[in-house]
Coordinates of C-alpha atoms and ligand atoms in Angstrom, one line a residue:
M1 CA 4.7 -9.4 5.5
R2 CA 1.3 -7.7 5.6
T3 CA -0.7 -8.5 8.7
A4 CA -4.3 -7.7 9.6
I5 CA -6.5 -7.8 12.7
G6 CA -9.7 -9.9 12.6
L7 CA -12.4 -9.7 15.2
D8 CA -15.4 -12.0 15.5
I9 CA -18.3 -10.8 17.7
G10 CA -20.4 -13.9 18.6
G11 CA -23.2 -14.4 21.0
T12 CA -20.9 -15.4 23.8
K13 CA -17.3 -14.5 22.8
V14 CA -15.4 -11.8 21.1
S15 CA -12.4 -13.5 19.4
G16 CA -9.6 -11.5 18.0
G17 CA -6.4 -12.3 16.1
V18 CA -3.5 -10.9 14.1
L19 CA -3.4 -12.8 10.8
D20 CA -1.0 -13.0 7.9
E21 CA -2.1 -12.9 4.2
E22 CA -2.5 -16.7 4.1
G23 CA -5.2 -16.5 6.8
R24 CA -2.9 -17.9 9.5
I25 CA -3.6 -16.7 13.0
L26 CA -0.3 -15.4 14.4
V27 CA -1.5 -14.3 17.8
R28 CA -5.0 -14.3 19.4
T29 CA -7.1 -13.3 22.3
R30 CA -10.7 -13.3 23.4
R31 CA -13.2 -11.7 25.8
D32 CA -16.8 -12.5 26.9
T33 CA -19.4 -10.7 24.8
P34 CA -21.1 -8.0 27.0
D35 CA -24.7 -9.1 27.1
R36 CA -27.5 -7.1 25.6
S37 CA -28.3 -5.3 28.9
N38 CA -25.1 -3.3 28.3
A39 CA -25.0 0.0 26.4
P40 CA -23.5 -0.1 22.9
R41 CA -20.5 1.8 24.3
V42 CA -19.6 -1.2 26.5
V43 CA -19.2 -3.4 23.5
E44 CA -17.1 -0.8 21.7
D45 CA -14.9 -0.6 24.8
T46 CA -14.4 -4.4 24.5
L47 CA -13.5 -4.2 20.8
V48 CA -11.0 -1.3 21.4
E49 CA -9.4 -3.3 24.3
V50 CA -9.0 -6.4 22.1
V51 CA -7.4 -4.4 19.3
D52 CA -5.0 -2.6 21.7
E53 CA -4.1 -6.0 23.2
L54 CA -3.5 -7.5 19.8
L55 CA -1.3 -4.6 18.7
A56 CA 0.8 -5.0 21.8
M57 CA 1.1 -8.7 21.4
A58 CA 2.2 -8.3 17.7
E59 CA 4.8 -5.8 18.8
E60 CA 6.1 -8.0 21.5
D61 CA 6.4 -11.0 19.2
G62 CA 8.2 -8.9 16.5
I63 CA 5.2 -9.3 14.1
D64 CA 4.7 -6.6 11.5
R65 CA 2.2 -4.0 12.7
P66 CA -1.3 -4.8 11.4
L67 CA -2.6 -2.2 8.9
T68 CA -6.3 -2.9 9.0
V69 CA -9.2 -4.2 11.2
G70 CA -11.9 -6.4 9.9
I71 CA -14.9 -7.1 12.1
G72 CA -17.4 -10.0 11.7
A73 CA -20.6 -9.6 13.7
A74 CA -23.6 -11.8 14.2
G75 CA -26.4 -9.5 12.9
F76 CA -27.6 -7.4 10.0
V77 CA -24.8 -5.2 8.6
A78 CA -25.9 -2.5 6.2
A79 CA -24.7 -2.9 2.7
D80 CA -22.2 0.0 3.0
R81 CA -20.7 -2.0 5.9
S82 CA -20.4 0.9 8.3
T83 CA -23.6 0.3 10.4
V84 CA -24.9 -2.7 12.3
V85 CA -28.6 -2.5 11.7
F86 CA -29.6 -5.2 14.2
A87 CA -27.6 -7.6 16.3
P88 CA -29.8 -10.1 18.2
H89 CA -27.2 -10.7 21.0
L90 CA -26.3 -7.1 21.6
S91 CA -28.0 -3.8 22.3
W92 CA -27.0 -2.5 18.8
R93 CA -29.8 -1.0 16.8
D94 CA -28.7 1.1 13.8
E95 CA -25.3 1.3 15.5
P96 CA -22.8 3.4 13.4
L97 CA -20.0 1.1 14.5
R98 CA -17.4 2.1 12.0
E99 CA -17.7 5.8 12.8
S100 CA -17.7 5.3 16.6
L101 CA -14.8 2.9 16.5
G102 CA -13.0 5.0 13.9
C103 CA -12.5 7.8 16.6
R104 CA -10.8 5.3 18.9
I105 CA -8.9 2.9 16.6
D106 CA -6.4 4.5 14.2
L107 CA -6.7 1.9 11.4
P108 CA -9.1 1.4 8.5
I109 CA -12.1 -0.6 9.8
T110 CA -14.4 -2.9 7.8
I111 CA -17.5 -4.6 9.2
E112 CA -19.1 -7.7 7.8
N113 CA -21.9 -10.1 8.7
D114 CA -20.3 -13.2 10.4
A115 CA -21.7 -15.7 7.9
N116 CA -20.4 -13.6 5.0
A117 CA -17.0 -13.5 6.7
A118 CA -17.0 -17.3 7.2
L119 CA -17.8 -17.9 3.5
W120 CA -15.0 -15.5 2.5
A121 CA -12.6 -17.5 4.6
E122 CA -13.7 -20.7 3.0
H123 CA -13.5 -19.1 -0.5
R124 CA -10.0 -17.7 0.1
F125 CA -8.4 -20.5 2.1
G126 CA -10.8 -23.4 2.6
A127 CA -13.5 -25.7 1.3
A128 CA -14.7 -23.3 -1.4
A129 CA -11.2 -22.4 -2.7
G130 CA -11.3 -22.1 -6.5
A131 CA -15.1 -21.9 -6.7
S132 CA -16.6 -18.7 -8.1
H133 CA -20.2 -19.6 -7.0
A134 CA -20.6 -20.9 -3.5
V135 CA -23.2 -20.9 -0.8
M136 CA -22.4 -21.2 2.9
I137 CA -24.8 -22.6 5.5
T138 CA -23.9 -22.3 9.1
L139 CA -25.8 -24.7 11.3
G140 CA -25.7 -23.5 14.8
T141 CA -28.6 -22.9 17.2
G142 CA -30.3 -21.5 14.0
I143 CA -29.2 -21.3 10.3
G144 CA -26.9 -18.6 8.9
G145 CA -26.1 -18.2 5.3
A146 CA -24.0 -16.4 2.7
I147 CA -23.8 -16.2 -1.0
L148 CA -20.8 -15.9 -3.3
V149 CA -21.4 -15.1 -7.0
E150 CA -18.6 -14.7 -9.5
G151 CA -16.1 -14.4 -6.7
A152 CA -18.0 -11.6 -4.9
L153 CA -20.1 -11.8 -1.7
V154 CA -23.8 -11.0 -2.4
R155 CA -25.1 -8.8 0.4
G156 CA -28.4 -7.7 -1.1
R157 CA -29.6 -4.1 -1.4
Y158 CA -30.0 -3.7 2.4
G159 CA -27.2 -6.1 3.5
I160 CA -29.6 -8.8 4.6
A161 CA -29.3 -11.4 1.8
G162 CA -28.6 -15.0 2.9
E163 CA -31.0 -15.3 5.9
F164 CA -32.0 -18.7 4.6
G165 CA -33.0 -20.0 8.0
H166 CA -36.4 -18.2 7.8
M167 CA -37.4 -19.6 4.4
Q168 CA -40.6 -21.6 4.9
V169 CA -40.2 -25.3 4.3
V170 CA -43.3 -26.6 6.1
P171 CA -46.5 -24.6 5.8
G172 CA -48.1 -24.2 9.2
G173 CA -45.1 -26.0 10.8
Q174 CA -43.2 -25.4 14.0
R175 CA -43.4 -21.8 15.4
C176 CA -40.2 -19.9 14.9
E177 CA -38.8 -17.1 17.1
C178 CA -39.1 -14.8 14.0
G179 CA -42.9 -15.0 14.5
N180 CA -43.6 -17.2 11.4
R181 CA -44.2 -21.0 11.2
G182 CA -42.3 -23.7 9.4
C183 CA -39.0 -21.9 8.9
W184 CA -36.1 -24.0 7.7
E185 CA -34.1 -23.5 10.9
Q186 CA -36.9 -25.1 12.9
Y187 CA -36.1 -28.4 11.1
S188 CA -32.4 -28.2 10.4
S189 CA -30.3 -26.7 13.2
G190 CA -28.9 -27.4 16.6
N191 CA -32.1 -26.2 18.3
A192 CA -34.1 -28.6 16.1
L193 CA -31.9 -31.5 17.0
V194 CA -32.1 -30.9 20.7
R195 CA -35.9 -30.3 20.5
E196 CA -36.5 -33.6 18.7
A197 CA -34.2 -35.5 21.1
K198 CA -35.9 -34.0 24.2
G199 CA -39.3 -34.6 22.6
L200 CA -38.5 -38.3 22.3
A201 CA -37.1 -38.5 25.9
M202 CA -40.1 -36.6 27.4
A203 CA -42.5 -38.9 25.6
H204 CA -40.8 -41.8 27.3
S205 CA -40.2 -43.4 24.0
P206 CA -38.3 -46.7 24.2
M207 CA -36.2 -45.3 21.3
A208 CA -34.8 -42.8 23.8
T209 CA -33.7 -45.3 26.4
D210 CA -30.1 -45.7 25.2
L211 CA -29.8 -42.0 24.4
L212 CA -30.9 -41.0 27.9
A213 CA -28.5 -43.6 29.4
H214 CA -25.6 -41.8 27.8
V215 CA -26.5 -38.6 29.7
G216 CA -27.3 -40.3 33.0
G217 CA -31.0 -39.9 32.5
D218 CA -30.7 -36.1 32.6
V219 CA -32.7 -34.7 29.7
S220 CA -31.1 -31.3 30.1
R221 CA -27.8 -32.8 29.1
L222 CA -29.1 -33.7 25.7
T223 CA -27.2 -30.9 23.9
G224 CA -26.2 -30.8 20.2
P225 CA -22.6 -31.9 20.9
A226 CA -23.8 -34.6 23.3
I227 CA -26.2 -36.1 20.7
T228 CA -23.4 -36.0 18.1
D229 CA -21.0 -37.8 20.4
I230 CA -23.7 -40.4 21.2
A231 CA -24.3 -40.9 17.4
R232 CA -20.6 -41.4 16.8
C233 CA -20.7 -44.2 19.4
G234 CA -23.2 -45.9 17.2
D235 CA -26.5 -45.2 19.0
A236 CA -29.3 -45.8 16.4
T237 CA -31.6 -43.1 17.7
A238 CA -29.0 -40.4 17.8
I239 CA -27.9 -41.4 14.2
E240 CA -31.6 -41.2 13.1
L241 CA -32.0 -37.7 14.8
L242 CA -29.0 -36.4 12.9
A243 CA -30.2 -38.0 9.7
E244 CA -33.5 -36.2 10.0
I245 CA -31.6 -32.9 10.4
G246 CA -29.5 -33.8 7.4
H247 CA -32.6 -34.7 5.4
W248 CA -34.1 -31.2 6.0
L249 CA -30.7 -29.7 5.2
G250 CA -30.9 -31.4 1.8
V251 CA -34.5 -30.1 1.2
G252 CA -33.3 -26.5 1.8
L253 CA -30.2 -27.0 -0.3
A254 CA -32.2 -28.3 -3.3
N255 CA -34.3 -25.1 -3.0
L256 CA -31.3 -22.9 -2.9
A257 CA -29.7 -24.7 -5.9
A258 CA -32.9 -24.0 -7.8
A259 CA -32.5 -20.3 -7.0
L260 CA -28.7 -19.8 -7.0
D261 CA -27.1 -22.7 -8.9
P262 CA -23.8 -22.7 -6.9
E263 CA -20.8 -25.1 -7.5
V264 CA -20.4 -25.9 -3.9
F265 CA -22.4 -25.7 -0.6
V266 CA -20.1 -25.3 2.4
I267 CA -21.7 -26.5 5.6
G268 CA -20.3 -25.0 8.8
G269 CA -21.4 -24.2 12.3
G270 CA -21.4 -26.4 15.4
V271 CA -23.8 -29.1 14.0
S272 CA -21.5 -29.7 11.0
A273 CA -19.1 -31.4 13.5
A274 CA -21.4 -34.5 12.9
G275 CA -19.7 -34.8 9.5
D276 CA -21.1 -37.5 7.2
L277 CA -23.8 -38.5 9.8
L278 CA -25.3 -35.2 8.8
L279 CA -24.0 -34.6 5.3
G280 CA -24.7 -38.2 4.0
P281 CA -28.5 -37.9 4.4
A282 CA -28.3 -34.3 3.2
R283 CA -26.6 -35.4 -0.1
E284 CA -29.2 -38.2 -0.5
T285 CA -32.2 -35.9 -0.2
F286 CA -30.5 -33.2 -2.3
A287 CA -29.9 -35.7 -5.1
R288 CA -33.6 -36.7 -5.0
Q289 CA -35.0 -33.2 -5.0
L290 CA -32.6 -31.2 -7.1
T291 CA -34.3 -29.4 -10.0
G292 CA -33.3 -30.9 -13.3
R293 CA -31.5 -33.8 -11.6
G294 CA -29.9 -36.2 -14.1
Y295 CA -29.7 -33.4 -16.7
R296 CA -27.4 -31.0 -15.0
P297 CA -24.2 -30.9 -12.9
A298 CA -25.0 -31.0 -9.2
A299 CA -23.3 -28.8 -6.6
R300 CA -21.0 -30.5 -4.1
I301 CA -22.0 -30.5 -0.4
T302 CA -19.0 -30.3 1.8
A303 CA -18.0 -29.6 5.3
A304 CA -16.4 -26.3 6.1
R305 CA -12.6 -26.3 6.7
F306 CA -12.6 -23.7 9.4
G307 CA -14.5 -24.2 12.6
P308 CA -15.1 -21.4 15.0
D309 CA -12.3 -19.4 13.5
A310 CA -14.0 -18.9 10.1
G311 CA -15.5 -15.5 11.0
L312 CA -12.2 -14.2 12.4
I313 CA -10.2 -15.3 9.4
G314 CA -12.7 -14.0 6.8
A315 CA -13.1 -10.7 8.6
A316 CA -9.4 -10.1 8.7
S317 CA -9.0 -11.0 5.0
L318 CA -12.0 -8.8 4.0
G319 CA -10.7 -6.0 6.2
A320 CA -7.2 -6.2 4.5
R321 CA -8.7 -6.3 1.1
E322 CA -10.9 -3.2 1.6
G323 CA -8.7 -1.3 4.0
N324 CA -5.6 -1.5 1.9
S325 CA -7.3 -0.2 -1.2
P326 CA -8.0 3.5 -1.7
R327 CA -11.6 4.4 -0.7
Ligands
ZN401 ZN1 -38.3 -18.0 11.3

């Protein structure tokens, strides 16, 4: 049995696992992500530690020795997949990660943007299996994205394709941390959900009375997962807040369909845990705004199969695919 190591470097955790060819995680471990005050070397140390630990765990459990390492990272990965151009949560700026890790890990290493890795996992083993044209949207604090065309990831000339979150959907709208206004992720993301819920609560709207009661009157406890839980219990305001996020999701998906014409949109990330409370309104708006509606097949909009493990699974699979083939 061929096995591969997958690593996923997120904003708070580095997750690692040894996976088989079917994308199953055989053993796993995790560390806190060193924050951006640490030198790049400290993050590398963490990655080397995780790989060493996984190799030891595999040996102990009698699992075949992994032959490759695939790394998914939140950030811009250059199209040659050897350099992390920019990682918002880390001190990496033009970090030649493959080269620096290559001196310390004696296995072929592949690096991939985390959203690309997640789409690859869904394409190989999950919600986009069998689809040759797919678009992944990860709704977390912001929006991440990835594109699959004719069975291959589209990374763009500089590796930065799929940053859909910063497409403008509202001219002159909400200010975004990227410096522009009206970006999609300001309307359809975990941050947008929390901002709107808190806005209602701070305005002392009677609509927020029940919502606030669920969190003991403490506005700071209105997190994305809390609002989703409250909506699941039937709270009309929480349901409406999620529907609004879903509506804006549908607006963006209709735009993306006009540009990319995929067969399926896979919606992942923390906010997607809301399921049809989010996807139902997204499908309605999508159907109303799709270019050529009524005269063309429409893409499916579906929840991701893999939750927080998508990046890890996809990174391992991509690493095995690239690392096992002659360069
Ligand atoms: Zn922006």
